[in-house]
Coordinates of C-alpha atoms in Angstrom, one line a residue:
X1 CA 0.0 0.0 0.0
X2 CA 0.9 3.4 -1.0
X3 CA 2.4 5.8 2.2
X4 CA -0.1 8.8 1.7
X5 CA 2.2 11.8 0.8
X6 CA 1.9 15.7 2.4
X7 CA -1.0 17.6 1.5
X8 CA -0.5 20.9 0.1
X9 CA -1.2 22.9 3.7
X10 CA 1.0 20.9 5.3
X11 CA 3.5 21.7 2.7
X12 CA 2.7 25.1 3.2
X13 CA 3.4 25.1 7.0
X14 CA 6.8 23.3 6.4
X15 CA 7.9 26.3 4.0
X16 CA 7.1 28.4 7.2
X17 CA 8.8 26.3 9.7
X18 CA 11.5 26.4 7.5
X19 CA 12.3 30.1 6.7
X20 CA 11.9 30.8 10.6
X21 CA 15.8 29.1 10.8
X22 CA 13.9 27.8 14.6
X23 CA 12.8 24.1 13.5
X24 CA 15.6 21.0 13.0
X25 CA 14.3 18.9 10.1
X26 CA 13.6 16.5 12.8
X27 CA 11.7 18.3 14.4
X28 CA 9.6 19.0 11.7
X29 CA 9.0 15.7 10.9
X30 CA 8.0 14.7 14.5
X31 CA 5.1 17.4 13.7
X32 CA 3.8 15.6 10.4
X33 CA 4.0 12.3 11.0
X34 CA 1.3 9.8 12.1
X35 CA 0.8 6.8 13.5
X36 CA -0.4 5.9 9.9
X37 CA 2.3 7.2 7.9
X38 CA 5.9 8.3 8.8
X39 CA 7.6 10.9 6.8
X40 CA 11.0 10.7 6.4
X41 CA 13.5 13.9 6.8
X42 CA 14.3 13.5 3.1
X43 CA 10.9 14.6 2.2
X44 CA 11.3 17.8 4.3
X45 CA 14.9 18.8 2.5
X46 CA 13.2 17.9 -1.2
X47 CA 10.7 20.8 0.3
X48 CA 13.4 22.8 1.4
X49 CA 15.4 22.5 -1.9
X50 CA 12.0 23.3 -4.2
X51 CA 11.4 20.0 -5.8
X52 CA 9.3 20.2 -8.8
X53 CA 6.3 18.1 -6.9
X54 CA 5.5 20.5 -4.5
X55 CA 5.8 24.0 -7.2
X56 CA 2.9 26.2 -6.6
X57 CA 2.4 25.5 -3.0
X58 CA 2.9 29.1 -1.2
X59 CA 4.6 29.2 2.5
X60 CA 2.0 29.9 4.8
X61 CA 1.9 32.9 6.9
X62 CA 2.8 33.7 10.6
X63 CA -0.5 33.1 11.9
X64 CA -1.6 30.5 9.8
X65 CA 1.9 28.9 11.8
X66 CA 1.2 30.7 14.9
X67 CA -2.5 28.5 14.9
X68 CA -1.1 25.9 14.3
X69 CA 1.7 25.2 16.7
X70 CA -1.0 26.4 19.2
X71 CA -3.5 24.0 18.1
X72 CA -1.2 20.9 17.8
X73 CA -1.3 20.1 21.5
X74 CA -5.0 19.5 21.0
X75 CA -4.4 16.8 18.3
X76 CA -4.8 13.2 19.9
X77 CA -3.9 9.8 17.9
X78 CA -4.4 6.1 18.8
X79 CA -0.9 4.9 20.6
X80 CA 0.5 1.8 22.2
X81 CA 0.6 1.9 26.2
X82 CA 3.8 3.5 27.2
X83 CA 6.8 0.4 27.5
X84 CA 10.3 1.5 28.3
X85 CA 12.4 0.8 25.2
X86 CA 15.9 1.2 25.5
X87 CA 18.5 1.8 22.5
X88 CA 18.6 -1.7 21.3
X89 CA 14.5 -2.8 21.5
X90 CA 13.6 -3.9 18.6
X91 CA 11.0 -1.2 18.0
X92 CA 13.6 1.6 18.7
X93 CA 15.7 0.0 16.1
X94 CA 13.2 -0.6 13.7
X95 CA 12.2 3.6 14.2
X96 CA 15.8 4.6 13.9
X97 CA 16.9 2.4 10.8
X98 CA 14.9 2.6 8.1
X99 CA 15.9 2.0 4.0
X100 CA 15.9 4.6 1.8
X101 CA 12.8 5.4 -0.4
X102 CA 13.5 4.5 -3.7
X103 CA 16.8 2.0 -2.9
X104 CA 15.8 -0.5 -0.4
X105 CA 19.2 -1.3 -0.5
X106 CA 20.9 1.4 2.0
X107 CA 19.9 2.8 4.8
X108 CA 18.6 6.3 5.0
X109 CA 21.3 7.8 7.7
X110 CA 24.1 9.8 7.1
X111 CA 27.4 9.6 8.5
X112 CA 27.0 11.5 12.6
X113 CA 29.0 11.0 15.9
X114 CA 26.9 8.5 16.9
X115 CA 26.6 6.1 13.5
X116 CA 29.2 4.1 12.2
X117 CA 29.1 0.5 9.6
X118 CA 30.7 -2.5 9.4
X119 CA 30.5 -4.8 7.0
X120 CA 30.9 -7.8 9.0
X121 CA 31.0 -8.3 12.4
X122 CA 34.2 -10.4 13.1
X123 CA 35.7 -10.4 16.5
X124 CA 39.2 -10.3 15.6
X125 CA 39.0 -6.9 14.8
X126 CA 38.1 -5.8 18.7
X127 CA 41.0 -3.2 18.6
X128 CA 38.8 -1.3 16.0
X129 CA 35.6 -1.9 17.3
X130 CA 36.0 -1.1 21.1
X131 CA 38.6 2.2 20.2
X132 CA 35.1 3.2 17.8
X133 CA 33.0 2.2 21.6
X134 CA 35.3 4.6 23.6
X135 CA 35.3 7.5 20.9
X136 CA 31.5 7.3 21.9
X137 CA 31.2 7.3 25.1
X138 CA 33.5 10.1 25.3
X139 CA 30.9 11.5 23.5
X140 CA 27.2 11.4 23.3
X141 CA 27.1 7.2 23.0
X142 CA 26.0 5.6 19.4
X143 CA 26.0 2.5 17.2
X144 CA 28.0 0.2 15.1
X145 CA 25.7 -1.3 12.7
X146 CA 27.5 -5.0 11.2
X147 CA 26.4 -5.8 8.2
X148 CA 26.4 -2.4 6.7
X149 CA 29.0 -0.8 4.8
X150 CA 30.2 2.2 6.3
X151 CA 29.7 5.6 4.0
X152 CA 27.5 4.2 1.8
X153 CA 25.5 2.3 4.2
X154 CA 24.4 -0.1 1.8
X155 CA 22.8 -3.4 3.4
X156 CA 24.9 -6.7 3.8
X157 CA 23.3 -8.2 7.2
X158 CA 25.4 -10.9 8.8
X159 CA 24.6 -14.2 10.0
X160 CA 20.5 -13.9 11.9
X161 CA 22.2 -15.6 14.9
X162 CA 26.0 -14.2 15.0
X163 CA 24.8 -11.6 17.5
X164 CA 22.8 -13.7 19.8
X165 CA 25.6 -16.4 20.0
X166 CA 28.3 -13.3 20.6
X167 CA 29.0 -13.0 24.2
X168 CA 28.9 -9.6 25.5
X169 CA 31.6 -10.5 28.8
X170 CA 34.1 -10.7 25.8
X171 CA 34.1 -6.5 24.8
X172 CA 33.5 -5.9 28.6
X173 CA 36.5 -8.2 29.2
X174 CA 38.9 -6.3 26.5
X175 CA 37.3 -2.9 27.5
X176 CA 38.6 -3.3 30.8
X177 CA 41.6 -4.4 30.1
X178 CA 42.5 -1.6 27.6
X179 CA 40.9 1.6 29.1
X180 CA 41.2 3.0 32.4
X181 CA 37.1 2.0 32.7
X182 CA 34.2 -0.1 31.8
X183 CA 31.3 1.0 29.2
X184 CA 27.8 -0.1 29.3
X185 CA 27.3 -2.1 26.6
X186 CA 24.1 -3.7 24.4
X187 CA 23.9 -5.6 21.7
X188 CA 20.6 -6.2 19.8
X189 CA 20.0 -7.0 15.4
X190 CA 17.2 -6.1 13.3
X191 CA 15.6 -7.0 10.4
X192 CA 15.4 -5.2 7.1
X193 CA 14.8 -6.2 3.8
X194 CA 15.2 -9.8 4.5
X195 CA 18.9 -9.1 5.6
X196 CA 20.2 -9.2 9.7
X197 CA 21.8 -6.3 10.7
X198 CA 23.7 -6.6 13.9
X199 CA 24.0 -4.0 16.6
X200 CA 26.2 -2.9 19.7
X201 CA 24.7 0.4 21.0
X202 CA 27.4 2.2 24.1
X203 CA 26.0 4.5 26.2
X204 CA 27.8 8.1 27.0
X205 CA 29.8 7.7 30.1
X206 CA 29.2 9.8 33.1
X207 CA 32.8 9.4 33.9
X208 CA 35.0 10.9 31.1
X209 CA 37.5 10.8 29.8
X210 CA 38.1 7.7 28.8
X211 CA 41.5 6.6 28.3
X212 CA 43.3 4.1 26.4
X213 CA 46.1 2.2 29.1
X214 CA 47.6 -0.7 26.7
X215 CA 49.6 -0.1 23.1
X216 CA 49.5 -2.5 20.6
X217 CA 47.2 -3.0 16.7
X218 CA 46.3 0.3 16.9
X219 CA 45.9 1.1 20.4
X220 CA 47.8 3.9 22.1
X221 CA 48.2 4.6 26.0
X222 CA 47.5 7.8 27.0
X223 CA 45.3 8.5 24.1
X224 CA 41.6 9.6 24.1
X225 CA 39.6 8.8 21.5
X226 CA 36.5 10.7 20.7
X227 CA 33.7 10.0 17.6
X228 CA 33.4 12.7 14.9
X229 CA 31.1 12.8 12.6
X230 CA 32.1 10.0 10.4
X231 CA 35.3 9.1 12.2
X232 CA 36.6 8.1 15.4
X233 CA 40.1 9.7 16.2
X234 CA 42.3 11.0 18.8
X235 CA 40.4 14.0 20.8
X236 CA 41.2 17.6 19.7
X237 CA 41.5 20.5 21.6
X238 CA 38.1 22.2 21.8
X239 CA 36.6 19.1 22.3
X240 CA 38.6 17.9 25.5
X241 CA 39.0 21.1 27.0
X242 CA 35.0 21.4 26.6
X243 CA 34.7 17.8 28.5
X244 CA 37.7 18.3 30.6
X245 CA 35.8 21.8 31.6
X246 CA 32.8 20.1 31.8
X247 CA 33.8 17.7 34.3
X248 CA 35.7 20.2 36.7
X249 CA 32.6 22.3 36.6
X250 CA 30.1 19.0 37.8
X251 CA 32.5 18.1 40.5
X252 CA 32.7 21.8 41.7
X253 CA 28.9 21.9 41.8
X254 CA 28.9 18.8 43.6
X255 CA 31.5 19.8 46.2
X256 CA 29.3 22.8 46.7
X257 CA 26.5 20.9 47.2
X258 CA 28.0 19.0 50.0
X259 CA 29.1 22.2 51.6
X260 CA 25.7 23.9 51.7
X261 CA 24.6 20.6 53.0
X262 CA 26.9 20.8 55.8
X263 CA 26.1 24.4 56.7
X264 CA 22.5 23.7 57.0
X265 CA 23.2 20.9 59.3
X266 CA 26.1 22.6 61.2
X267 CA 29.7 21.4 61.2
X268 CA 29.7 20.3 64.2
X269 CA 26.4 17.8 63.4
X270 CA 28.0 16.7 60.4
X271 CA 29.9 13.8 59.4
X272 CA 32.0 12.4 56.2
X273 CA 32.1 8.9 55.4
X274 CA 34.3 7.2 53.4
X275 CA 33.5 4.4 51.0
X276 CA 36.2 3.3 50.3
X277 CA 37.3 2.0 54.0
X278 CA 34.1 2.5 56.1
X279 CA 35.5 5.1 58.2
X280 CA 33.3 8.2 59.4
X281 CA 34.5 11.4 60.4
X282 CA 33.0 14.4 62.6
X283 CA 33.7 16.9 65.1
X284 CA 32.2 15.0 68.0
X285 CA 34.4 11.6 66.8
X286 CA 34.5 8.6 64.3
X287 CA 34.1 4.9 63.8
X288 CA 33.9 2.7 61.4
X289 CA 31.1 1.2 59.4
X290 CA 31.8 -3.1 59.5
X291 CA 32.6 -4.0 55.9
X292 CA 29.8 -6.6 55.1
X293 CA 27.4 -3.1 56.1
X294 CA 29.7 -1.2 54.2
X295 CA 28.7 -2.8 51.1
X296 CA 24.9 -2.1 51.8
X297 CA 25.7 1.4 52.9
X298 CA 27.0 2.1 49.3
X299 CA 23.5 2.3 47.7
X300 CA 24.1 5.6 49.1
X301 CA 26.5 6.7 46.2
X302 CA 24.4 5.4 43.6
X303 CA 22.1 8.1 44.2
X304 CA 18.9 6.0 46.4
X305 CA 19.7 8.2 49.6
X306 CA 17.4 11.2 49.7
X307 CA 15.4 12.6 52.5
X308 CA 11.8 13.4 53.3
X309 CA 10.5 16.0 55.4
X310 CA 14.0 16.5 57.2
X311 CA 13.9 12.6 58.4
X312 CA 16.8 10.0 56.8
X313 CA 15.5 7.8 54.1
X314 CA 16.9 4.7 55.3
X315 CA 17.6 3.3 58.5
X316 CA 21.0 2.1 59.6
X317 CA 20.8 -1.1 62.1
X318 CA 23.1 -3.5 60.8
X319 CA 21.4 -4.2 58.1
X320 CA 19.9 -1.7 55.2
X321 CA 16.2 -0.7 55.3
X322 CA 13.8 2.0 54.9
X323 CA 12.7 3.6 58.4
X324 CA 9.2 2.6 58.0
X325 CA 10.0 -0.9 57.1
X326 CA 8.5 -0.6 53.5
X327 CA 10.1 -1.6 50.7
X328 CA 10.2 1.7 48.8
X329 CA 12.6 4.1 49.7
X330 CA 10.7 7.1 49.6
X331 CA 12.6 10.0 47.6
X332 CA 10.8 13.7 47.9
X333 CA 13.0 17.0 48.0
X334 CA 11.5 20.6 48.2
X335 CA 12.1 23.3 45.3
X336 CA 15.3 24.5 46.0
X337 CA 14.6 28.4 46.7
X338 CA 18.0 30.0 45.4
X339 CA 18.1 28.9 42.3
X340 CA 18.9 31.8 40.4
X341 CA 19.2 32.7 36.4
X342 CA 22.9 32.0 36.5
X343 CA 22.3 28.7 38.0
X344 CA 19.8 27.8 35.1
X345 CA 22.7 29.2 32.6
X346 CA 25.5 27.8 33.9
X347 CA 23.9 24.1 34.1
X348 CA 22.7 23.9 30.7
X349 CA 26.1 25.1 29.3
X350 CA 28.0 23.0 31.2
X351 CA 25.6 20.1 30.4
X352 CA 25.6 19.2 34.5
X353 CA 22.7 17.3 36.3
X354 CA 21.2 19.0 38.9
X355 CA 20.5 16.5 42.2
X356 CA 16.8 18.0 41.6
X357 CA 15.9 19.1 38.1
X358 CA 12.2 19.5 39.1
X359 CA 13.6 22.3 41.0
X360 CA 15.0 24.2 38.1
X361 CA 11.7 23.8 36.4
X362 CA 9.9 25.3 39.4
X363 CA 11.6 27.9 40.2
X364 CA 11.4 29.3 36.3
X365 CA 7.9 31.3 37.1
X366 CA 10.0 32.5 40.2
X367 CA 12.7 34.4 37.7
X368 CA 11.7 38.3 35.8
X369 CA 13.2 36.7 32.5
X370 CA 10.5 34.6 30.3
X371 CA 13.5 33.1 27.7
X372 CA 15.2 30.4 30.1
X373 CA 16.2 26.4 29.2
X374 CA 13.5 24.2 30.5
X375 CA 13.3 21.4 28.2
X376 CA 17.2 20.2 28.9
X377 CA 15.8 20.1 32.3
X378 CA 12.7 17.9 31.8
X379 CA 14.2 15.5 29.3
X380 CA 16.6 15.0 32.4
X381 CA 13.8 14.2 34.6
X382 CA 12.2 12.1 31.4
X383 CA 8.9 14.5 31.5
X384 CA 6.3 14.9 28.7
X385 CA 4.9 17.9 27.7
X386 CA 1.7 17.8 30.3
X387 CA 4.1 16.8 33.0
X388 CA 6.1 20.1 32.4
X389 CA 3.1 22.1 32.9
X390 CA 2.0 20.4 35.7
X391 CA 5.2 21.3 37.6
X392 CA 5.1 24.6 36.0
X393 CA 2.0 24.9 37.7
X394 CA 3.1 24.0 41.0
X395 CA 6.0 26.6 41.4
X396 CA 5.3 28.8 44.6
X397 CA 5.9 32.2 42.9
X398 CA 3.9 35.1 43.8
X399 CA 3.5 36.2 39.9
X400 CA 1.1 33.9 38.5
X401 CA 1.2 35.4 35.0
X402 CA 4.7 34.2 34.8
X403 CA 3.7 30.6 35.2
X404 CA 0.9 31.6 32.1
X405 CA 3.5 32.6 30.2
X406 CA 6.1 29.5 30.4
X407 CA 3.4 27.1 29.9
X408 CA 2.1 29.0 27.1
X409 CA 5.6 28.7 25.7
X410 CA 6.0 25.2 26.6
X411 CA 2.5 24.5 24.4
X412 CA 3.4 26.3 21.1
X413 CA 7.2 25.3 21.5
X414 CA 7.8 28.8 20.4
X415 CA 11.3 30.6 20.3
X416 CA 12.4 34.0 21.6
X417 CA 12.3 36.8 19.9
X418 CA 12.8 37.8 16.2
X419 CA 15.6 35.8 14.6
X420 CA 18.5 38.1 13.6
X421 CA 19.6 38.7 10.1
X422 CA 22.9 37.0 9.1
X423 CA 24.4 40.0 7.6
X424 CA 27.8 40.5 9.7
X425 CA 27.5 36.9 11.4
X426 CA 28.5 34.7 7.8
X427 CA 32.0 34.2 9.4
X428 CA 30.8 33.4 12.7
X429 CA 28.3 31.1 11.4
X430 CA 31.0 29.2 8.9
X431 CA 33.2 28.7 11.2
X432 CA 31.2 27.4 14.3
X433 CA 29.6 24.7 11.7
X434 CA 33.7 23.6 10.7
X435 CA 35.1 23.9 13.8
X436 CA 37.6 26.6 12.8
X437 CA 39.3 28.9 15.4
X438 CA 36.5 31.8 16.1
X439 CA 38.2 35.4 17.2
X440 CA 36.1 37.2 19.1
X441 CA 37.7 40.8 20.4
X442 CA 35.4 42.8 22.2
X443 CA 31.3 42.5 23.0
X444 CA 30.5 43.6 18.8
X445 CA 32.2 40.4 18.7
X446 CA 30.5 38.9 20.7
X447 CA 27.4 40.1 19.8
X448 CA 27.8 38.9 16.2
X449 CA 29.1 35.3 17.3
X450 CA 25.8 35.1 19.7
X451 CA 23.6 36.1 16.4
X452 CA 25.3 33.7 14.4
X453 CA 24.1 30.7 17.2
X454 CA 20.8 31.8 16.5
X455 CA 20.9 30.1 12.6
X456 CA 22.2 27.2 13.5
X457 CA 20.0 23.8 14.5
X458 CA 20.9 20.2 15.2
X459 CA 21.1 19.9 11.0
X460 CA 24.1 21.4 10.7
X461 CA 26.4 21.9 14.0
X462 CA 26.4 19.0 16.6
X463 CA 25.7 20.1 20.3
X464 CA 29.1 20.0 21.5
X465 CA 30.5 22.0 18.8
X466 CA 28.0 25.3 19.7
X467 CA 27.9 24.4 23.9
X468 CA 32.2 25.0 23.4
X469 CA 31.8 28.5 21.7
X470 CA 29.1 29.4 23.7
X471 CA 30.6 28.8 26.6
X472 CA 33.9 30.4 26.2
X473 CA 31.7 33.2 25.3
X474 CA 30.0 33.0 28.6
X475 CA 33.1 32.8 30.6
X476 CA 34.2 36.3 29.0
X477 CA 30.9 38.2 28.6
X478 CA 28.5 36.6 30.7
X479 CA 28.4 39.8 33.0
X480 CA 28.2 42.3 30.2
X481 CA 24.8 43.9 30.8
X482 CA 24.8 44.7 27.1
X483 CA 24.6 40.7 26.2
X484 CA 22.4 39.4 28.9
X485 CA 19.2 39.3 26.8
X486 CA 21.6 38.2 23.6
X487 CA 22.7 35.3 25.9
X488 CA 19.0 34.5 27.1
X489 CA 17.9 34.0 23.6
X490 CA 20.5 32.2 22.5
X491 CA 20.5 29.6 25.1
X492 CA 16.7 29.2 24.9
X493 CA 17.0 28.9 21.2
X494 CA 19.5 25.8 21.9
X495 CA 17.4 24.1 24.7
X496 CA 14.4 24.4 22.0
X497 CA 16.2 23.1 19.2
X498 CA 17.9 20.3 20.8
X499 CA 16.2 19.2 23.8
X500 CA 12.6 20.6 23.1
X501 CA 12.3 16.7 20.9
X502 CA 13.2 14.7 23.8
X503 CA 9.8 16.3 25.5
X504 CA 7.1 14.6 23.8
X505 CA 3.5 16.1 23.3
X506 CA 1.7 13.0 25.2
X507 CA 3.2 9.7 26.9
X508 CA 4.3 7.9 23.6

């Protein structure tokens, strides 16, 4: 059967979304498709590029867009119950890797940080495979596909059972052994076009860098390998200063934490323990924590310790429990009331995760400015749209316009502001996309360099490319009264652009 193609007033509304600069072609996509028929991003650039098919279909106008984006939230389809699907299910593989429409024989991907083929899967060739794993994790996490020819991705497939009979102890194994860490791992195949195509899918590691400790076929102690688009290669500059930076900056925020923990509590009620040995430390004395409770008392650093209402979570009597003998640890924190703008900023540049991103939601109607990130913060807390708004609506502030205003902008997904015109930004804009060395002098500089952000989406510049500029920016200029709204927009435009498709419209 035939996939029903755009009409013309959808085509219409694409022009529109389009000449805004706001709206990634995936975005777009996520706005037309159905659960009846998908449309694929290549339609949306055969749009952009003014294919002869769609000739004579005008762009539709602001408010014709404006209506809409305003209206979409009301659109309701027939969907599956919600199932947690990780990277390898096979319904999040069959969504991610499709064929190409008109050559069944490749598939429709291009060549990103987090893609690459093989065109066999053979285990003698781990030295390749697990530097490719480590380039990614130092990253943002991604696939090797076996079975499909890298660059051209044309189709292959491998044996149907070669990844089910691979054991996955054997990369953890050689991981180990060769970097200074292990890497979550899964493995997983698919189907297509009567051919198997195997998959290993590595998550981003929360603990980077990581770094190569053996030499030999192709391996290098010392070095840190990192996954451009296309290739995997030793890390350059911008890159690991931007993680190294990025990692200083989380631990300092977590050190801070601590200490505003402590001064709450009062130093002299406070004590540290150590993991490691068991020992804890205070004012008033120490002891030490037996080791076969030591073990149990480590939940504690894999983030299950919270408190409610001012009373510990868990119990300590020889033995691990919850203080009301239920099996549920019970996890509840308040809205933290100092979180300021700068805190919003500086977490979403950095990339950190706050202990409470509900929090930074919250406190958003709380804050004069309108233009702040809030979807990086609910994709951290895995919220849909109508979850957004509910904690939107639950903030404590004293303005309730400003909570009207943030869910209204949360509905229509809009941006802020007029988009600048690129006249006096081309340079910036070139060279952010290719990763060139930006100068940037004084605040016109800066200015320029901040309007050239604004044209850029996840189609063209990968996150970690624009979070580097922008944050050297920040460092430099992210006092200058002159550049505070610039700065606002620019980040807002980012959190929409990239994060604003991890917050879905419903529970799908």
């Amino acid at each position: 059967m035939k996939t029903p193609q755009l009409k013309g007033w959808e085509v219409s509304l694409i022009r529109a979304m389009l000449n805004t600069g706001r709206y990634s072609k995936q975005q777009i996509v996520a706005y037309f498709s159905r659960p009846e028929r998908s449309i694929n991003q290549g339609r949306i650039s055969e749009i952009e590029q003014g294919h002869e098919r769609y000739e004579g279909i005008p762009v539709a106008s602001f408010e014709e867009l404006e209506q809409f984006l305003a209206e979409w939230n009301q659109l309701s389809f027939p969907s599956a119950p919600q199932v947690p699907r990780g990277p390898t299910h096979p319904d999040t593989l069959a969504g991610e890797f499709r064929t190409r429409p008109g050559n069944t024989n490749k598939l429709s991907i291009s060549e990103t940080s987090k893609i690459e083929g093989k065109e066999s899967f053979n285990w003698g060739s781990k030295q390749d495979y697990c530097k490719t794993l480590a380039g990614m994790a130092n990253n943002s996490g991604g696939y090797i596909l076996f079975g499909v020819q890298d660059g051209s991705f044309e189709i292959n497939g491998i044996a149907p059972d070669r990844m089910e009979k691979f054991d996955l102890r054997k990369a953890n194994e050689f991981l180990t052994r060769s970097f200074n860490q292990s890497l979550e791992l899964e493995k997983g195949s698919f189907e297509i076009e009567g051919k198997t195509v195997g998959v290993l899918y590595v998550h981003e590691t929360k603990n980077k860098p990581v770094i190569c400790k053996v030499d030999g076929s192709g391996l290098f102690s010392g070095d840190i390998y990192y996954r451009y688009p296309g290739e995997t290669r030793r890390i350059q500059a911008p890159e690991l200063e931007f993680l190294l930076q990025s990692r200083d900056h989380a631990a300092e925020q977590s050190l801070l934490a601590m200490v505003q923990k402590i001064t709450r509590t009062g130093v002299g009620n406070s004590a540290i323990i150590d993991l490691s040995t068991g020992l804890v430390e205070g004012q008033k004395g120490s002891f030490f924590v037996n080791e076969a409770l030591l073990e149990k008392v480590k939940v504690i650093s894999q983030g299950h310790f919270e408190e409610k209402d001012g009373a510990p979570a868990l119990t300590l009597i020889g033995e691990l429990r919850t203080a009301d003998d239920n099996d549920e640890i019970p996890i509840e924190q308040s809205v933290i009331a100092a979180i300021t703008e700068r805190n919003l900023q500086e977490s979403f540049i950095f990339q950190t995760t706050p202990a409470y991103p509900k929090g930074y939601i919250q406190a958003q109607p709380c804050l004069q400015p309108k233009w702040l990130p809030i979807y990086y913060f609910a994709s951290l807390e895995g919220y849909n749209e109508a979850q957004v708004i509910e904690t939107l609506e639950q903030s404590e502030t004293t303005y309730p316009r400003r909570i009207v205003a943030h869910t209204d902008r949360v509905r229509s997904r809009k941006g802020p502001g007029v988009l600048p015109g690129a006249l006096g930004s081309e340079s910036y804009i070139n060279a952010i996309k290719t990763g060139k060395q930006i100068e940037v002098k004084d605040e016109e500089d800066a200015r320029k360099c901040l309007d050239a952000m604004r044209h850029l989406s996840p189609s063209n510049v990968s996150l970690e490319r624009i979070l580097i500029v922008l944050r050297q920016l920040f460092e430099r200029f992210g006092n200058s009264t002159g550049l505070k709204n610039k700065f606002r927009y620019v980040i807002a435009d980012i959190d929409l652009r990239w994060f604003s498709p991890k917050v879905p419209r419903d529970n799908t």
